């Protein structure tokens, strides 16, 4: 599909949005809107086989994510979102790199509730931030297994017990290997299937 290729070409040199110029941002938003018009899956929440799995962030306008690159002596590495449809769970994992042996990790675990054919309400449940070595982080799937088994990490590991830590996400495009979402804070997310 030409629109999909055009979007992937535009985001390729932006380092997930960190290096995007204003001109690129406008072109990316236009390409996203064009692709959304041709969404092959108009009811994405009914296509659990597409939604389920591990996704890698390739572009976002989310200030919360992009600001993770602002810590001194560090830079944002890969960002993953893993969706487990069978348990209505979502796991966001951001790898942070910088000084040797001080690689970090920021992760949020949440539950989602479908509220329409393309919108989910997201309630954040657990927040983990720490050094990859102390957490024994190797890759997202193993880390998620440990979260699901109830492992308490040697890190800032906190349960979130209030309903104020929530938001929503519209899935505006999904196919076998690309997903686009729009969040309640006006952010867009473009992810590829890992």
Coordinates of N, CA, C and O in Angstrom, one line a residue:
X1 N 0.9 -1.2 0.0 CA 0.0 0.0 0.0 C 0.9 1.2 0.0 O 1.8 1.4 0.8
X2 N 0.6 2.1 -0.9 CA 1.4 3.3 -1.1 C 1.4 4.2 0.2 O 2.5 4.7 0.6
X3 N 0.2 4.4 0.8 CA 0.1 5.3 2.0 C 0.9 4.7 3.1 O 1.6 5.5 3.9
X4 N 0.9 3.4 3.3 CA 1.7 2.8 4.4 C 3.2 3.0 4.2 O 4.0 3.4 5.1
X5 N 3.7 2.8 2.9 CA 5.1 2.9 2.6 C 5.5 4.4 2.8 O 6.6 4.6 3.3
X6 N 4.6 5.3 2.4 CA 4.9 6.7 2.6 C 5.1 7.1 4.0 O 6.1 7.8 4.4
X7 N 4.2 6.6 4.9 CA 4.3 6.9 6.3 C 5.6 6.3 6.9 O 6.4 7.0 7.6
X8 N 5.9 5.0 6.6 CA 7.1 4.4 7.1 C 8.4 5.1 6.6 O 9.4 5.3 7.3
X9 N 8.4 5.6 5.3 CA 9.5 6.4 4.8 C 9.7 7.7 5.6 O 10.9 8.1 5.9
X10 N 8.6 8.4 5.9 CA 8.7 9.7 6.6 C 9.2 9.5 8.0 O 10.1 10.3 8.5
X11 N 8.8 8.5 8.7 CA 9.2 8.3 10.1 C 10.5 7.7 10.3 O 11.1 7.8 11.4
X12 N 11.1 7.1 9.2 CA 12.3 6.4 9.3 C 13.5 7.1 10.0 O 14.2 6.6 10.8
X13 N 13.7 8.4 9.6 CA 14.8 9.1 10.2 C 14.5 10.0 11.4 O 15.4 10.8 11.7
X14 N 13.4 9.8 12.1 CA 13.0 10.7 13.1 C 13.4 10.1 14.5 O 13.1 10.8 15.5
X15 N 13.9 8.9 14.6 CA 14.2 8.4 16.0 C 13.0 8.4 16.9 O 13.0 9.0 17.9
X16 N 11.9 7.8 16.4 CA 10.6 7.7 17.1 C 10.0 9.1 17.4 O 9.1 9.2 18.2
X17 N 10.4 10.1 16.7 CA 9.9 11.5 16.9 C 10.9 12.4 17.6 O 10.7 13.6 17.5
X18 N 11.9 11.9 18.2 CA 12.9 12.7 18.9 C 13.6 13.7 17.9 O 13.9 14.9 18.3
X19 N 13.8 13.3 16.7 CA 14.5 14.2 15.7 C 13.6 14.8 14.7 O 14.1 15.5 13.8
X20 N 12.3 14.7 14.8 CA 11.4 15.2 13.8 C 11.4 16.7 13.8 O 11.2 17.3 14.9
X21 N 11.5 17.3 12.6 CA 11.3 18.7 12.5 C 9.9 19.1 12.4 O 9.0 18.2 12.3
X22 N 9.5 20.3 12.5 CA 8.1 20.7 12.4 C 7.5 20.3 11.1 O 6.4 19.9 11.0
X23 N 8.3 20.5 10.0 CA 7.9 20.1 8.7 C 7.6 18.6 8.6 O 6.6 18.2 8.1
X24 N 8.5 17.8 9.2 CA 8.3 16.3 9.2 C 7.1 16.0 10.0 O 6.3 15.1 9.6
X25 N 6.9 16.6 11.2 CA 5.8 16.3 12.0 C 4.4 16.5 11.3 O 3.5 15.7 11.3
X26 N 4.4 17.6 10.5 CA 3.1 17.9 9.8 C 3.0 16.9 8.7 O 1.8 16.4 8.4
X27 N 4.0 16.5 8.0 CA 4.0 15.5 6.9 C 3.6 14.1 7.5 O 2.8 13.4 6.9
X28 N 4.1 13.8 8.7 CA 3.8 12.5 9.3 C 2.3 12.5 9.7 O 1.6 11.5 9.5
X29 N 1.8 13.6 10.3 CA 0.4 13.6 10.7 C -0.5 13.5 9.5 O -1.6 12.8 9.5
X30 N -0.1 14.1 8.4 CA -0.9 14.0 7.1 C -0.9 12.6 6.6 O -1.9 12.0 6.2
X31 N 0.3 11.9 6.7 CA 0.4 10.6 6.2 C -0.4 9.6 7.1 O -1.0 8.7 6.6
X32 N -0.4 9.9 8.4 CA -1.2 9.1 9.3 C -2.7 9.2 9.0 O -3.4 8.2 8.9
X33 N -3.1 10.4 8.8 CA -4.6 10.6 8.5 C -5.0 9.9 7.2 O -6.0 9.3 7.1
X34 N -4.1 10.0 6.2 CA -4.4 9.3 4.9 C -4.5 7.8 5.2 O -5.4 7.2 4.7
X35 N -3.5 7.2 5.9 CA -3.6 5.8 6.2 C -4.8 5.4 7.0 O -5.4 4.4 6.7
X36 N -5.2 6.2 7.9 CA -6.4 5.9 8.8 C -7.6 5.8 7.9 O -8.5 5.1 8.2
X37 N -7.7 6.6 6.8 CA -8.8 6.6 5.9 C -8.9 5.2 5.2 O -10.0 4.9 4.7
X38 N -7.8 4.5 5.1 CA -7.8 3.2 4.5 C -7.7 2.0 5.4 O -7.1 1.0 5.1
X39 N -8.1 2.2 6.7 CA -7.9 1.2 7.7 C -8.6 -0.1 7.3 O -9.8 -0.1 7.1
X40 N -7.8 -1.2 7.1 CA -8.4 -2.4 6.6 C -9.2 -3.1 7.7 O -9.9 -4.1 7.5
X41 N -9.1 -2.6 9.0 CA -9.8 -3.3 10.1 C -10.6 -2.2 10.9 O -10.2 -1.6 11.8
X42 N -11.8 -1.9 10.4 CA -12.6 -0.9 11.0 C -13.1 -1.1 12.4 O -13.4 -0.2 13.1
X43 N -13.0 -2.4 12.8 CA -13.4 -2.8 14.2 C -12.2 -3.5 14.8 O -12.2 -4.7 15.0
X44 N -11.1 -2.7 15.2 CA -9.9 -3.3 15.6 C -10.0 -4.2 16.9 O -9.3 -5.1 17.0
X45 N -10.9 -3.8 17.8 CA -11.0 -4.6 19.0 C -11.6 -6.0 18.8 O -11.5 -6.9 19.6
X46 N -12.3 -6.2 17.6 CA -12.8 -7.5 17.3 C -11.7 -8.3 16.6 O -11.9 -9.5 16.4
X47 N -10.6 -7.7 16.2 CA -9.5 -8.4 15.5 C -8.4 -8.7 16.5 O -7.3 -8.3 16.4
X48 N -8.7 -9.5 17.6 CA -7.8 -9.7 18.6 C -6.5 -10.4 18.1 O -5.4 -10.2 18.7
X49 N -6.6 -11.2 17.0 CA -5.4 -11.9 16.5 C -4.4 -10.8 15.9 O -3.2 -11.1 15.9
X50 N -4.9 -9.7 15.5 CA -4.0 -8.6 15.0 C -3.5 -7.8 16.2 O -2.3 -7.4 16.3
X51 N -4.3 -7.5 17.2 CA -4.0 -6.6 18.3 C -3.0 -7.3 19.2 O -2.1 -6.7 19.7
X52 N -3.3 -8.6 19.5 CA -2.5 -9.3 20.5 C -1.0 -9.4 20.0 O -0.7 -9.6 18.9
X53 N -0.1 -9.2 21.0 CA 1.3 -9.4 20.7 C 2.2 -8.3 21.1 O 1.8 -7.5 21.9
X54 N 3.4 -8.3 20.6 CA 4.5 -7.4 21.0 C 4.7 -6.4 19.9 O 4.9 -6.8 18.7
X55 N 4.6 -5.1 20.2 CA 4.7 -4.0 19.3 C 5.9 -3.1 19.7 O 6.2 -2.9 20.8
X56 N 6.6 -2.6 18.7 CA 7.7 -1.7 18.9 C 7.3 -0.3 18.4 O 6.9 -0.2 17.2
X57 N 7.6 0.7 19.2 CA 7.2 2.1 18.8 C 8.2 2.6 17.7 O 9.4 2.5 17.9
X58 N 7.6 3.1 16.6 CA 8.5 3.7 15.6 C 8.3 5.2 15.5 O 9.1 5.9 14.9
X59 N 7.2 5.7 16.0 CA 7.0 7.2 16.0 C 5.9 7.5 17.1 O 4.9 6.8 17.3
X60 N 6.1 8.7 17.7 CA 5.1 9.2 18.7 C 5.3 10.7 18.8 O 6.3 11.2 18.6
X61 N 4.2 11.3 19.2 CA 4.2 12.7 19.6 C 4.1 12.8 21.2 O 4.0 14.0 21.7
X62 N 4.0 11.7 21.9 CA 3.8 11.7 23.3 C 5.0 12.4 24.0 O 6.1 11.9 24.0
X63 N 4.7 13.5 24.7 CA 5.8 14.2 25.4 C 6.3 13.3 26.6 O 7.4 13.3 26.9
X64 N 5.4 12.5 27.2 CA 5.8 11.7 28.3 C 6.9 10.7 27.9 O 7.8 10.5 28.6
X65 N 6.7 10.1 26.7 CA 7.7 9.2 26.2 C 8.9 9.9 25.7 O 10.1 9.5 26.0
X66 N 8.8 10.9 24.9 CA 9.9 11.6 24.4 C 10.8 12.3 25.4 O 12.0 12.4 25.3
X67 N 10.2 12.7 26.5 CA 10.9 13.3 27.6 C 11.8 12.3 28.4 O 12.7 12.7 29.1
X68 N 11.6 11.0 28.2 CA 12.5 10.0 28.8 C 13.9 10.2 28.2 O 14.9 9.7 28.8
X69 N 14.0 10.9 27.1 CA 15.4 11.0 26.4 C 16.1 12.3 27.0 O 17.2 12.6 26.6
X70 N 15.5 12.9 28.0 CA 16.1 14.2 28.5 C 16.9 14.0 29.7 O 17.4 15.0 30.2
X71 N 17.0 12.8 30.2 CA 17.8 12.6 31.4 C 19.3 12.8 31.1 O 19.8 12.4 30.0
X72 N 20.1 13.4 32.0 CA 21.5 13.6 31.7 C 22.2 12.2 31.5 O 21.9 11.3 32.2
X73 N 23.2 12.2 30.6 CA 24.0 11.0 30.3 C 23.2 9.8 29.9 O 23.6 8.7 30.1
X74 N 22.0 10.0 29.3 CA 21.2 8.9 28.9 C 20.5 9.2 27.6 O 20.4 10.4 27.3
X75 N 20.0 8.1 27.0 CA 19.2 8.3 25.8 C 18.1 7.2 25.8 O 18.3 6.1 26.3
X76 N 17.0 7.6 25.1 CA 15.9 6.6 25.0 C 16.3 5.5 24.0 O 16.7 5.8 22.9
X77 N 16.2 4.3 24.5 CA 16.4 3.1 23.6 C 15.1 2.7 23.0 O 14.2 3.5 22.7
X78 N 14.9 1.4 22.8 CA 13.7 0.9 22.2 C 12.5 1.1 23.2 O 12.7 1.0 24.4
X79 N 11.3 1.2 22.6 CA 10.1 1.3 23.4 C 9.2 0.3 22.9 O 8.9 0.2 21.6
X80 N 8.6 -0.5 23.8 CA 7.7 -1.6 23.4 C 6.4 -1.5 24.1 O 6.3 -0.9 25.2
X81 N 5.4 -2.0 23.4 CA 4.0 -2.1 24.0 C 3.6 -3.5 23.7 O 3.5 -3.9 22.5
X82 N 3.3 -4.3 24.7 CA 2.9 -5.7 24.6 C 1.5 -5.8 25.0 O 1.1 -5.3 26.1
X83 N 0.6 -6.3 24.2 CA -0.8 -6.4 24.5 C -1.1 -7.9 24.6 O -0.8 -8.7 23.8
X84 N -1.8 -8.2 25.7 CA -2.3 -9.6 26.0 C -3.8 -9.5 26.0 O -4.4 -9.2 27.1
X85 N -4.5 -9.8 24.9 CA -5.9 -9.6 24.8 C -6.6 -10.5 25.7 O -7.7 -10.1 26.3
X86 N -6.1 -11.8 25.9 CA -6.8 -12.7 26.8 C -7.0 -12.3 28.2 O -7.9 -12.7 28.9
X87 N -6.1 -11.4 28.7 CA -6.2 -10.8 30.1 C -6.5 -9.3 30.1 O -6.5 -8.7 31.2
X88 N -6.8 -8.8 28.9 CA -7.0 -7.3 28.8 C -5.8 -6.5 29.5 O -6.1 -5.5 30.2
X89 N -4.6 -7.0 29.2 CA -3.4 -6.4 29.8 C -2.6 -5.7 28.7 O -2.5 -6.1 27.6
X90 N -1.9 -4.6 29.1 CA -1.0 -3.9 28.3 C 0.2 -3.5 29.1 O 0.1 -3.1 30.3
X91 N 1.4 -3.7 28.5 CA 2.7 -3.4 29.2 C 3.5 -2.5 28.3 O 3.8 -2.8 27.1
X92 N 3.8 -1.4 28.8 CA 4.7 -0.4 28.1 C 6.1 -0.5 28.7 O 6.2 -0.4 30.0
X93 N 7.1 -0.7 27.9 CA 8.5 -0.8 28.4 C 9.4 0.1 27.6 O 9.4 0.0 26.3
X94 N 10.1 1.0 28.2 CA 11.1 1.9 27.6 C 12.4 1.6 28.1 O 12.7 1.6 29.4
X95 N 13.4 1.3 27.2 CA 14.7 1.0 27.6 C 15.5 2.3 27.5 O 15.4 3.1 26.6
X96 N 16.3 2.5 28.6 CA 17.1 3.8 28.7 C 18.6 3.4 28.7 O 19.0 2.5 29.4
X97 N 19.4 4.0 27.8 CA 20.8 3.7 27.7 C 21.6 5.0 28.0 O 21.2 6.1 27.8
X98 N 22.9 4.7 28.5 CA 23.8 5.8 28.8 C 25.1 5.3 29.2 O 25.8 4.6 28.5
X99 N 25.4 5.6 30.5 CA 26.7 5.2 31.0 C 26.7 3.6 31.1 O 25.7 3.0 31.5
X100 N 27.8 3.0 30.9 CA 27.9 1.6 31.0 C 27.5 1.1 32.4 O 27.8 1.7 33.4
X101 N 26.8 0.0 32.4 CA 26.3 -0.7 33.6 C 25.1 0.1 34.3 O 24.6 -0.3 35.3
X102 N 24.7 1.2 33.7 CA 23.7 2.0 34.3 C 22.5 2.1 33.4 O 21.7 3.1 33.4
X103 N 22.3 1.1 32.5 CA 21.2 1.1 31.6 C 19.9 1.0 32.4 O 19.8 0.2 33.4
X104 N 18.9 1.7 32.1 CA 17.7 1.8 32.8 C 16.5 1.2 32.1 O 16.5 0.8 31.0
X105 N 15.4 1.2 32.9 CA 14.1 0.7 32.3 C 13.0 1.4 33.0 O 13.0 1.6 34.2
X106 N 12.0 1.8 32.2 CA 10.8 2.4 32.7 C 9.6 1.6 32.2 O 9.5 1.4 30.9
X107 N 8.8 1.1 33.0 CA 7.7 0.2 32.6 C 6.4 0.5 33.3 O 6.4 0.9 34.5
X108 N 5.3 0.4 32.6 CA 4.0 0.6 33.2 C 3.1 -0.6 32.7 O 3.1 -0.9 31.6
X109 N 2.5 -1.2 33.7 CA 1.5 -2.3 33.4 C 0.1 -1.7 33.6 O -0.1 -0.9 34.5
X110 N -0.8 -2.1 32.7 CA -2.1 -1.5 32.8 C -3.2 -2.6 32.4 O -2.8 -3.6 31.8
X111 N -4.4 -2.3 32.7 CA -5.5 -3.1 32.2 C -6.3 -2.2 31.3 O -6.4 -1.0 31.5
X112 N -6.9 -2.8 30.2 CA -7.8 -2.0 29.3 C -9.1 -2.6 29.3 O -9.3 -3.8 29.4
X113 N -10.1 -1.7 29.0 CA -11.5 -2.1 28.9 C -12.0 -1.5 27.6 O -12.0 -0.3 27.4
X114 N -12.5 -2.4 26.7 CA -13.1 -1.8 25.5 C -14.3 -1.0 25.8 O -15.2 -1.4 26.6
X115 N -14.4 0.2 25.2 CA -15.6 1.0 25.4 C -16.3 1.3 24.1 O -17.4 1.9 24.1
X116 N -15.7 1.0 22.9 CA -16.3 1.1 21.6 C -15.6 0.1 20.7 O -14.8 -0.7 21.2
X117 N -15.9 0.1 19.4 CA -15.3 -0.8 18.5 C -13.8 -0.5 18.2 O -13.1 -1.3 17.7
X118 N -13.4 0.7 18.7 CA -12.0 1.0 18.5 C -11.3 1.7 19.7 O -10.1 2.0 19.6
X119 N -12.1 2.0 20.7 CA -11.5 2.7 21.9 C -11.4 1.8 23.1 O -12.3 1.1 23.4
X120 N -10.3 2.0 23.8 CA -10.1 1.3 25.1 C -9.9 2.3 26.2 O -9.2 3.3 26.0
X121 N -10.4 2.0 27.3 CA -10.1 2.8 28.5 C -8.9 2.1 29.2 O -9.0 0.8 29.3
X122 N -7.9 2.8 29.6 CA -6.7 2.2 30.1 C -6.6 2.6 31.6 O -6.6 3.8 31.9
X123 N -6.4 1.6 32.5 CA -6.2 1.9 33.9 C -4.8 1.4 34.3 O -4.6 0.2 34.2
X124 N -4.0 2.3 34.7 CA -2.6 1.9 35.0 C -2.6 1.3 36.4 O -3.2 1.8 37.3
X125 N -1.8 0.2 36.5 CA -1.8 -0.6 37.7 C -0.5 -0.7 38.4 O -0.4 -0.9 39.6
X126 N 0.6 -0.7 37.6 CA 1.9 -0.9 38.2 C 3.0 -0.1 37.5 O 3.0 -0.1 36.2
X127 N 3.9 0.4 38.2 CA 5.0 1.2 37.6 C 6.3 0.7 38.1 O 6.5 0.5 39.3
X128 N 7.2 0.4 37.2 CA 8.6 -0.1 37.6 C 9.6 0.8 36.9 O 9.5 1.0 35.7
X129 N 10.6 1.3 37.7 CA 11.7 2.1 37.1 C 12.9 1.6 37.9 O 12.9 1.5 39.1
X130 N 14.0 1.3 37.1 CA 15.2 0.9 37.8 C 16.3 0.5 36.8 O 16.1 0.8 35.6
X131 N 17.4 0.0 37.3 CA 18.5 -0.4 36.4 C 18.2 -1.8 35.9 O 17.8 -2.7 36.6
X132 N 18.5 -1.9 34.6 CA 18.3 -3.2 33.9 C 19.0 -4.4 34.6 O 18.5 -5.5 34.7
X133 N 20.2 -4.1 35.1 CA 21.0 -5.2 35.7 C 20.3 -5.6 37.0 O 20.3 -6.8 37.3
X134 N 19.9 -4.7 37.8 CA 19.2 -5.0 39.1 C 17.9 -5.7 38.9 O 17.5 -6.6 39.7
X135 N 17.2 -5.4 37.9 CA 15.9 -6.0 37.6 C 16.1 -7.4 36.9 O 15.3 -8.2 36.8
X136 N 17.4 -7.6 36.3 CA 17.7 -8.7 35.5 C 16.9 -8.7 34.2 O 16.4 -9.8 33.8
X137 N 16.8 -7.5 33.6 CA 16.0 -7.4 32.4 C 16.9 -7.9 31.2 O 18.0 -7.6 31.1
X138 N 16.2 -8.7 30.4 CA 16.9 -9.3 29.2 C 16.1 -8.9 28.0 O 16.7 -8.5 27.0
X139 N 14.8 -9.1 28.0 CA 14.0 -8.7 26.8 C 12.5 -8.6 27.3 O 12.2 -9.1 28.4
X140 N 11.7 -7.9 26.6 CA 10.3 -7.6 27.0 C 9.5 -8.8 27.5 O 8.9 -8.8 28.5
X141 N 9.5 -9.9 26.6 CA 8.6 -11.1 27.0 C 8.9 -11.7 28.3 O 8.1 -12.0 29.1
X142 N 10.2 -11.8 28.6 CA 10.7 -12.4 29.9 C 10.3 -11.5 31.1 O 9.8 -11.9 32.1
X143 N 10.5 -10.2 30.9 CA 10.1 -9.2 31.9 C 8.6 -9.2 32.2 O 8.2 -9.2 33.3
X144 N 7.8 -9.3 31.1 CA 6.3 -9.4 31.3 C 6.0 -10.7 32.1 O 5.1 -10.6 32.9
X145 N 6.6 -11.8 31.8 CA 6.3 -13.0 32.5 C 6.6 -12.8 34.0 O 5.8 -13.3 34.8
X146 N 7.6 -12.1 34.3 CA 8.0 -11.9 35.7 C 6.9 -11.0 36.4 O 6.5 -11.2 37.5
X147 N 6.5 -10.0 35.6 CA 5.4 -9.1 36.2 C 4.2 -9.9 36.4 O 3.6 -9.8 37.5
X148 N 3.8 -10.7 35.4 CA 2.6 -11.5 35.6 C 2.6 -12.5 36.7 O 1.6 -12.9 37.3
X149 N 3.8 -13.0 37.0 CA 4.0 -14.0 38.1 C 4.0 -13.3 39.5 O 4.1 -14.0 40.5
X150 N 4.0 -12.0 39.5 CA 4.0 -11.2 40.8 C 5.4 -10.9 41.3 O 5.5 -10.5 42.5
X151 N 6.4 -11.1 40.5 CA 7.8 -10.8 41.0 C 7.9 -9.3 41.4 O 7.4 -8.4 40.8
X152 N 8.5 -9.1 42.6 CA 8.8 -7.8 43.1 C 10.3 -7.5 42.7 O 11.2 -8.2 43.1
X153 N 10.5 -6.4 42.0 CA 11.8 -6.1 41.5 C 12.6 -5.2 42.4 O 12.1 -4.5 43.2
X154 N 14.0 -5.3 42.3 CA 14.9 -4.5 43.0 C 15.0 -3.2 42.3 O 15.8 -2.9 41.5
X155 N 14.0 -2.3 42.5 CA 13.8 -1.1 41.7 C 12.7 -0.3 42.4 O 12.1 -0.8 43.4
X156 N 12.4 0.8 41.8 CA 11.1 1.5 42.3 C 10.0 0.7 41.6 O 9.8 0.8 40.4
X157 N 9.3 0.0 42.4 CA 8.2 -0.9 41.9 C 7.0 -0.6 42.7 O 6.9 -1.0 43.9
X158 N 6.0 0.0 42.1 CA 4.9 0.5 42.8 C 3.6 0.1 42.2 O 3.4 0.2 41.0
X159 N 2.6 -0.3 43.0 CA 1.3 -0.5 42.5 C 0.5 0.8 42.5 O 0.8 1.7 43.4
X160 N -0.3 1.0 41.6 CA -1.1 2.2 41.4 C -2.5 1.8 41.8 O -3.2 1.0 41.1
X161 N -3.0 2.4 42.9 CA -4.3 2.0 43.4 C -5.5 3.0 43.2 O -6.5 2.9 43.8
X162 N -5.3 4.0 42.4 CA -6.4 4.9 42.2 C -6.9 5.0 40.8 O -6.1 4.7 39.9
X163 N -8.1 5.4 40.6 CA -8.7 5.5 39.3 C -8.3 6.8 38.5 O -8.7 7.0 37.4
X164 N -7.5 7.6 39.2 CA -7.0 8.8 38.5 C -5.9 8.6 37.5 O -5.6 9.4 36.6
X165 N -5.3 7.4 37.6 CA -4.2 7.0 36.7 C -4.8 6.2 35.5 O -4.7 5.0 35.4
X166 N -5.5 7.0 34.6 CA -6.1 6.3 33.5 C -6.1 7.2 32.3 O -5.9 8.4 32.4
X167 N -6.5 6.6 31.2 CA -6.6 7.4 30.0 C -7.4 6.5 29.0 O -7.9 5.5 29.3
X168 N -7.4 7.0 27.7 CA -8.0 6.2 26.7 C -7.2 6.2 25.4 O -6.3 7.1 25.3
X169 N -7.4 5.2 24.6 CA -6.6 5.1 23.3 C -7.6 4.6 22.3 O -8.3 3.6 22.4
X170 N -7.6 5.3 21.1 CA -8.3 4.9 19.9 C -7.3 4.2 19.0 O -6.2 4.7 18.7
X171 N -7.7 3.0 18.6 CA -6.9 2.3 17.6 C -7.5 2.7 16.2 O -8.6 2.3 15.9
X172 N -6.7 3.5 15.5 CA -7.3 4.1 14.3 C -6.8 3.4 13.0 O -7.4 3.6 11.9
X173 N -5.8 2.5 13.1 CA -5.4 1.7 12.0 C -4.7 0.4 12.6 O -3.9 0.5 13.5
X174 N -5.0 -0.7 12.0 CA -4.2 -1.9 12.3 C -4.3 -2.9 11.2 O -5.3 -3.1 10.5
X175 N -3.1 -3.5 10.9 CA -3.0 -4.6 9.9 C -2.1 -5.6 10.5 O -1.9 -5.6 11.7
X176 N -1.5 -6.5 9.7 CA -0.7 -7.6 10.3 C 0.6 -7.1 10.9 O 1.1 -7.8 11.8
X177 N 1.1 -5.9 10.6 CA 2.4 -5.5 11.1 C 2.5 -4.0 11.5 O 3.6 -3.5 11.8
X178 N 1.4 -3.3 11.4 CA 1.4 -1.8 11.7 C 0.2 -1.5 12.5 O -0.9 -1.9 12.2
X179 N 0.3 -0.6 13.5 CA -0.8 -0.1 14.3 C -0.6 1.3 14.6 O 0.5 1.8 14.9
X180 N -1.7 2.1 14.5 CA -1.7 3.5 14.8 C -2.7 3.7 15.9 O -3.9 3.2 15.8
X181 N -2.4 4.6 16.8 CA -3.3 4.9 17.9 C -3.3 6.4 18.2 O -2.3 7.1 18.0
X182 N -4.4 6.9 18.7 CA -4.5 8.3 19.2 C -4.9 8.3 20.6 O -5.9 7.6 21.0
X183 N -4.2 9.0 21.5 CA -4.5 8.9 22.9 C -5.2 10.1 23.4 O -5.4 11.1 22.7
X184 N -5.7 10.1 24.6 CA -6.5 11.1 25.2 C -5.7 12.4 25.4 O -6.4 13.5 25.6
X185 N -4.4 12.4 25.4 CA -3.7 13.7 25.5 C -3.3 14.3 24.2 O -2.5 15.2 24.1
X186 N -3.9 13.7 23.1 CA -3.7 14.3 21.7 C -2.4 13.6 21.1 O -2.0 14.1 20.0
X187 N -1.8 12.7 21.7 CA -0.6 12.0 21.1 C -1.0 11.0 20.1 O -2.1 10.4 20.2
X188 N -0.1 10.8 19.1 CA -0.3 9.7 18.2 C 0.9 8.7 18.4 O 2.0 9.1 18.9
X189 N 0.6 7.5 18.1 CA 1.6 6.4 18.3 C 1.5 5.5 17.0 O 0.5 5.1 16.6
X190 N 2.7 5.3 16.5 CA 2.8 4.4 15.3 C 3.7 3.2 15.8 O 4.9 3.5 16.2
X191 N 3.2 2.0 15.7 CA 4.0 0.8 16.2 C 4.0 -0.2 15.1 O 3.1 -0.4 14.3
X192 N 5.1 -1.0 15.1 CA 5.3 -2.1 14.2 C 5.3 -3.4 15.0 O 5.8 -3.4 16.2
X193 N 4.8 -4.5 14.5 CA 4.7 -5.8 15.2 C 6.1 -6.3 15.3 O 6.9 -6.3 14.3
X194 N 6.5 -6.7 16.5 CA 7.9 -7.2 16.7 C 7.9 -8.7 16.3 O 7.0 -9.4 16.3

